[in-house]
CSV table of C-alpha atoms in Angstrom, one decimal:
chain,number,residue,atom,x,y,z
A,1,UNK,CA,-15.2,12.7,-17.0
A,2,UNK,CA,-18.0,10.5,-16.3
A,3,UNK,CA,-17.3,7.7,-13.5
A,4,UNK,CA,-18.6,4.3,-12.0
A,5,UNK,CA,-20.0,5.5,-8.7
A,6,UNK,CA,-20.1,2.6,-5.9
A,7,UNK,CA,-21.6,3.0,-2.4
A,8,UNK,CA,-21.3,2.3,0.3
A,9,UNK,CA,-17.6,2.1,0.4
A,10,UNK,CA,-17.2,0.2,3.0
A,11,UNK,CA,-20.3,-2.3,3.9
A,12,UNK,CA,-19.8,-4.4,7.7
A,13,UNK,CA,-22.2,-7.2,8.2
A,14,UNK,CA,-22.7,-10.2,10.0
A,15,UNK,CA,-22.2,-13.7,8.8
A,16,UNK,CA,-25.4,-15.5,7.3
A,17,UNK,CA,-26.6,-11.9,6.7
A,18,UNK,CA,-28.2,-10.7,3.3
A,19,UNK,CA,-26.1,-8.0,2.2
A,20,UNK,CA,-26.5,-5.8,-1.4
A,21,UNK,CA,-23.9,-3.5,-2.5
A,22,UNK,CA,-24.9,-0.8,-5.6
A,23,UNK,CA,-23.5,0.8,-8.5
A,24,UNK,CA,-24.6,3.4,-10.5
A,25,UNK,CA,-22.7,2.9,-14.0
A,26,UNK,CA,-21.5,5.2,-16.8
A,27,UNK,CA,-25.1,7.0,-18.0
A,28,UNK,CA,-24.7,5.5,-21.5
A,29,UNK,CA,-23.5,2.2,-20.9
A,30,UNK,CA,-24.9,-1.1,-22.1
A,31,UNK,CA,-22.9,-3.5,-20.4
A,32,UNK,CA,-22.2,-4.1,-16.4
A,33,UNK,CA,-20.0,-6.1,-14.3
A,34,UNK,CA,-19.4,-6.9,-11.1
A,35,UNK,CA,-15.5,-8.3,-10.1
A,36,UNK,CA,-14.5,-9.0,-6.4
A,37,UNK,CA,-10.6,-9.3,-5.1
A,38,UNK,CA,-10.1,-11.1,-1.9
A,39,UNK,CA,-6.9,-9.6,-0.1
A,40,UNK,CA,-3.7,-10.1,-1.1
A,41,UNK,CA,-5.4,-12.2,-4.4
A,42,UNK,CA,-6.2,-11.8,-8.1
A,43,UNK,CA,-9.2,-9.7,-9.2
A,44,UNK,CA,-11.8,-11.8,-10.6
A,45,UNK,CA,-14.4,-11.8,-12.7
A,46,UNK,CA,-17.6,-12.4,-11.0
A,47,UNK,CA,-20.2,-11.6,-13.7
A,48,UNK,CA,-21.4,-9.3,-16.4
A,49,UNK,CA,-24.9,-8.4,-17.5
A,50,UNK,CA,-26.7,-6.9,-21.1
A,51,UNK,CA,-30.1,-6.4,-21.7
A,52,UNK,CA,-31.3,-7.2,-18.3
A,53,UNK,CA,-30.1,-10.5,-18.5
A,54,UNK,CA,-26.4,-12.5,-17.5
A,55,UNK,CA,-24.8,-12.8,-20.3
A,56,UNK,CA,-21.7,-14.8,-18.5
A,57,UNK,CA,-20.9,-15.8,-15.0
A,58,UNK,CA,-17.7,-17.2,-13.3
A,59,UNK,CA,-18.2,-20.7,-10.7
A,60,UNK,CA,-17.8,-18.5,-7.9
A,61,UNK,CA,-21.2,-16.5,-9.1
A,62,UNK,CA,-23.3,-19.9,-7.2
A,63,UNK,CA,-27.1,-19.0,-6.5
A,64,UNK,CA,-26.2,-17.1,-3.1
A,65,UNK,CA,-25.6,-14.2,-5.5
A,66,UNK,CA,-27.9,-12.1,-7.9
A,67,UNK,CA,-27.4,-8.9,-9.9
A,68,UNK,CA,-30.7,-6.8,-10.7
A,69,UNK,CA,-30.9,-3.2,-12.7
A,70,UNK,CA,-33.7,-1.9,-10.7
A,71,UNK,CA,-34.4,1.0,-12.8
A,72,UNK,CA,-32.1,3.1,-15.2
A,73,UNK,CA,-29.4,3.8,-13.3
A,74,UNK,CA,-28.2,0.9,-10.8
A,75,UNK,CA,-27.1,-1.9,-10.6
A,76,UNK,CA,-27.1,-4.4,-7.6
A,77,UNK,CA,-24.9,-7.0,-6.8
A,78,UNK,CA,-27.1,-9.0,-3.8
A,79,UNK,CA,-25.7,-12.2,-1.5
A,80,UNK,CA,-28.1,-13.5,0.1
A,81,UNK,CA,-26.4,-15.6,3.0
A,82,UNK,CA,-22.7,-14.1,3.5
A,83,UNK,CA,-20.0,-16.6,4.5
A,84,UNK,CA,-16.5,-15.1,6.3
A,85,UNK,CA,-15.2,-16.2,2.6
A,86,UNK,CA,-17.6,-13.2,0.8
A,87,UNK,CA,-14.8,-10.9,2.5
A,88,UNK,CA,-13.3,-8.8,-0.2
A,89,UNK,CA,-13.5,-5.8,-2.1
A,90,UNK,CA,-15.8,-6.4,-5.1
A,91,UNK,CA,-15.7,-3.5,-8.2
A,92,UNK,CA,-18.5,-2.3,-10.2
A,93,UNK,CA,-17.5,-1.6,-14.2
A,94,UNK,CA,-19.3,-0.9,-17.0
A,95,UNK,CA,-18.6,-0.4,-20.9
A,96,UNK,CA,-20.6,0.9,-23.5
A,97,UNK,CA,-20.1,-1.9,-26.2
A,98,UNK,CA,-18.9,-5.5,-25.6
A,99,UNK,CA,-15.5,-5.2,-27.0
A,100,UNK,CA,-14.7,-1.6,-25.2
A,101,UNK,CA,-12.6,-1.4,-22.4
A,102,UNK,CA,-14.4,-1.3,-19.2
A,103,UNK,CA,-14.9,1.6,-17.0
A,104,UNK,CA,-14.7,0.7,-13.0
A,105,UNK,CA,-15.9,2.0,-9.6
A,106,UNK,CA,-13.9,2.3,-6.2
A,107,UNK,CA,-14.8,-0.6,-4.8
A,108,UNK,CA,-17.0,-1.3,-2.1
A,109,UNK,CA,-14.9,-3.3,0.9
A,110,UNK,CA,-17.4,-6.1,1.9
A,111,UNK,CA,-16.6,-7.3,5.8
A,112,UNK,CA,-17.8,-10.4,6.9
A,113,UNK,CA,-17.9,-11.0,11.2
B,1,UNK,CA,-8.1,-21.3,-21.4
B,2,UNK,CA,-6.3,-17.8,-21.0
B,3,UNK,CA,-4.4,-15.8,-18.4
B,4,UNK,CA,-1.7,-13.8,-17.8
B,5,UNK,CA,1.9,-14.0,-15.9
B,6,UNK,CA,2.9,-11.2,-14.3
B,7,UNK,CA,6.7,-11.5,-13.9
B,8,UNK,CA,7.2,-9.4,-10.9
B,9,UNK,CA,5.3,-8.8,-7.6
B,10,UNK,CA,7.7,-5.4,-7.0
B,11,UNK,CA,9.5,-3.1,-9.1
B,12,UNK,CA,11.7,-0.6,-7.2
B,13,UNK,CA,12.8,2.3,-9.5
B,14,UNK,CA,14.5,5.9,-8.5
B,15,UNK,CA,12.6,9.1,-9.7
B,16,UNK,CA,13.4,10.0,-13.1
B,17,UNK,CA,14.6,6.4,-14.5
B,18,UNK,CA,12.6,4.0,-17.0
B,19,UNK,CA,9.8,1.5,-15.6
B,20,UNK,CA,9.5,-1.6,-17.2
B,21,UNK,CA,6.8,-4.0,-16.0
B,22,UNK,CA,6.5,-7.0,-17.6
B,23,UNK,CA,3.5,-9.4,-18.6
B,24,UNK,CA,3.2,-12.5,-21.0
B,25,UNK,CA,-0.3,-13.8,-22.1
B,26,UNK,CA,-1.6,-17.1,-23.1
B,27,UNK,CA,-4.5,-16.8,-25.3
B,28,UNK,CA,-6.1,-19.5,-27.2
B,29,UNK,CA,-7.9,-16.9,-29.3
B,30,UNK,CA,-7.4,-13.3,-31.0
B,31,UNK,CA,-6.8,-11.6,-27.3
B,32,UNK,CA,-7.4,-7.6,-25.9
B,33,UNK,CA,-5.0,-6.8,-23.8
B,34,UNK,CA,-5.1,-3.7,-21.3
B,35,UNK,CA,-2.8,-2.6,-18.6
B,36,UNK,CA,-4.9,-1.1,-15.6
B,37,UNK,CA,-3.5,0.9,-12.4
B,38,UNK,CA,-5.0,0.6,-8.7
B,39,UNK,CA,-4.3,3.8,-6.5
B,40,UNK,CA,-4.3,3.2,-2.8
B,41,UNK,CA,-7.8,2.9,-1.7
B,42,UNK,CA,-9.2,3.6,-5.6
B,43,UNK,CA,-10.7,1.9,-8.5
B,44,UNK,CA,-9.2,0.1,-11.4
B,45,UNK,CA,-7.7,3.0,-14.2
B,46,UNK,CA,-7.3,2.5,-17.5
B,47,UNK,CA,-3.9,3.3,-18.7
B,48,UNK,CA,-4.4,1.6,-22.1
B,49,UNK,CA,-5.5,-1.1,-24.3
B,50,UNK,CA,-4.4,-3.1,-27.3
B,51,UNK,CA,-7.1,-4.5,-29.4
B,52,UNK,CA,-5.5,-5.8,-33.0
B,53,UNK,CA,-4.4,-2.7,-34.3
B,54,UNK,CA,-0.9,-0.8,-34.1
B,55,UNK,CA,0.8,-3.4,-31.9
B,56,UNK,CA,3.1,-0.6,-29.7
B,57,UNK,CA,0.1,1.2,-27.7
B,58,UNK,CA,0.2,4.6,-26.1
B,59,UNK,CA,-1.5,5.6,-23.0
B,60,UNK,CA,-2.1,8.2,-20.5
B,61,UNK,CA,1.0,9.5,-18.5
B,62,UNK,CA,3.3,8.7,-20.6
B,63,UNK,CA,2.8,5.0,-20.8
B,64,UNK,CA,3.4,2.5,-23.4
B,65,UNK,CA,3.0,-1.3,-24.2
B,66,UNK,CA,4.4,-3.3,-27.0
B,67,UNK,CA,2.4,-6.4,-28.1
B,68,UNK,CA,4.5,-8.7,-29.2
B,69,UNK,CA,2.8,-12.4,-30.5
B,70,UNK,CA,6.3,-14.3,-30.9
B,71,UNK,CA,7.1,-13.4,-27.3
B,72,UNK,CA,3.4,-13.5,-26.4
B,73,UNK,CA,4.5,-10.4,-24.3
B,74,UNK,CA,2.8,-7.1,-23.3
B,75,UNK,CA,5.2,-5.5,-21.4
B,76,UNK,CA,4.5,-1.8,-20.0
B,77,UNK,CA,7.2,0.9,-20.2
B,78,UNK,CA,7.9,4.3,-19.1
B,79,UNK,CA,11.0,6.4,-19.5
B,80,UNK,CA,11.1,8.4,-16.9
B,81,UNK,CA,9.4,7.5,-13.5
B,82,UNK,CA,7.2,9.7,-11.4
B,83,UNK,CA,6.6,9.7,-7.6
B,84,UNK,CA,2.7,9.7,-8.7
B,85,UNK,CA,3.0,6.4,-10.2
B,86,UNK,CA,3.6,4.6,-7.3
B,87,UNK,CA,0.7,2.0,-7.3
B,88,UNK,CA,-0.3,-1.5,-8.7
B,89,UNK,CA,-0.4,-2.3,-12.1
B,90,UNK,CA,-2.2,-5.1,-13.3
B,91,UNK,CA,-2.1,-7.0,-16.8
B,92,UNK,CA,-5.4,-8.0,-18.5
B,93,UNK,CA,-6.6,-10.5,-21.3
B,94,UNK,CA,-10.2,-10.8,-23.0
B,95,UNK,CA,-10.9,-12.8,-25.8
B,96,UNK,CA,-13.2,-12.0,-28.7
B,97,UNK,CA,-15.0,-15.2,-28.4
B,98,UNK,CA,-16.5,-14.0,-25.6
B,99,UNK,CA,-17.5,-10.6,-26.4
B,100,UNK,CA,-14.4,-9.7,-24.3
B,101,UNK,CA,-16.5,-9.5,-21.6
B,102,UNK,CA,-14.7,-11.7,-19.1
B,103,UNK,CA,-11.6,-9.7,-17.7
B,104,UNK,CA,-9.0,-11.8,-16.6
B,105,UNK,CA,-6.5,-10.3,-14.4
B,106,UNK,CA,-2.7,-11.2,-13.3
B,107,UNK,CA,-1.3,-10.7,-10.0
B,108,UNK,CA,-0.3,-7.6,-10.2
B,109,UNK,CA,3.1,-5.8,-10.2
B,110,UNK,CA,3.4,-2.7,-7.1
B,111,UNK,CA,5.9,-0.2,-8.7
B,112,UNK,CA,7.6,1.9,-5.8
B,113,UNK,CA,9.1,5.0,-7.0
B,114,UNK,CA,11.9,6.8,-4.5
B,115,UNK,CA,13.3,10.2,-4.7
């Protein structure tokens, strides 16, 4: 069965540091997401992206992050400045139509020194 | 505004005896509703989804949900536990206004299983 693929799965950097983690979606696809979960809290919703645009964003998506589809397989979730905050694991997930369920990664576990 | 209430943080259950976790919504509009389940150290899995149609929804190992709009409940059963579904289970609303694009999660409800 086709799967969201997420690397690295574990990403270490220093605070203040730009730091991008990657997906690679489901090859047919439309729609993408990106979801983080800080320990011991609620997954949320971070954004989600059509047509190589943002089609919605929560308030925690501020201008230190940016998503990108490269080319026709990834897509990036970038920070530019981390804070010790950014700590979490954040989830790739894709669907192929806006009202189908969505399809999600492993995780990458973001640390923050 | 929408979310969901998950009733439980633990559910202890022996081998072989029903599961029952439960989740109520609070949707202002015609809501999706999906029950997913985290492995240690995996991804989010689908077990299954409700989306206006039959309102009692099957899913994969032998998991079901009952949508019920008077109790605004979703509540995910099992007969008959399994030490492989030891893991967290999490309830989810969309809402069609939004393209259901906007996953919003509950707290989340770990199920330990014992032999």
């Amino acid at each position: 069965e086709p799967e969201v693929t997420q690397t690295p799965s574990h990403q270490v950097t220093q605070m203040g540091q730009e730091v991008i983690l990657r997906c690679v979606p489901i090859s047919n696809h439309l729609y993408f997401y990106w979801y983080r979960q800080i320990l011991g809290q609620k997954v949320e919703f971070l954004v989600s992206f059509y047509n190589n645009e943002i089609s919605e964003k929560s308030e925690i998506f501020d201008d230190q992050f940016s998503v990108e589809r490269p080319d026709g397989s990834n897509f990036t979730l970038k920070i530019r400045s981390t804070k010790l905050e950014d700590s979490a694991m954040y989830f790739c997930a894709s669907s192929d139509r806006e009202n189908q369920p969505q399809h999600f990664g492993d995780g990458t576990r973001l640390s923050i020194l | 505004a929408q979310s969901v209430t998950q009733l439980d943080s633990h559910v202890s259950v022996s081998e072989g005896t029903p599961v029952l976790l439960r989740c109520n919504y609070s949707s202002s509009y015609s809501p999706s509703l999906f029950w997913y389940v985290q492995h240690p150290n995996k991804g989010l899995q689908l077990l299954l989804k409700y989306t206006s149609a039959a309102t009692l929804v099957k899913g994969i190992n032998g998991f079901e949900a009952e949508f019920k709009k008077s109790e605004t409940s979703f509540h995910l059963t099992k007969p008959s536990a399994h030490m492989s579904d030891a893991a967290e289970y999490f309830c989810v609303v969309s809402r069609k206004d939004t393209g259901f694009q906007k996953l919003v999660f509950g707290t989340g409800t770990r199920l330990l299983v014992s032999p």
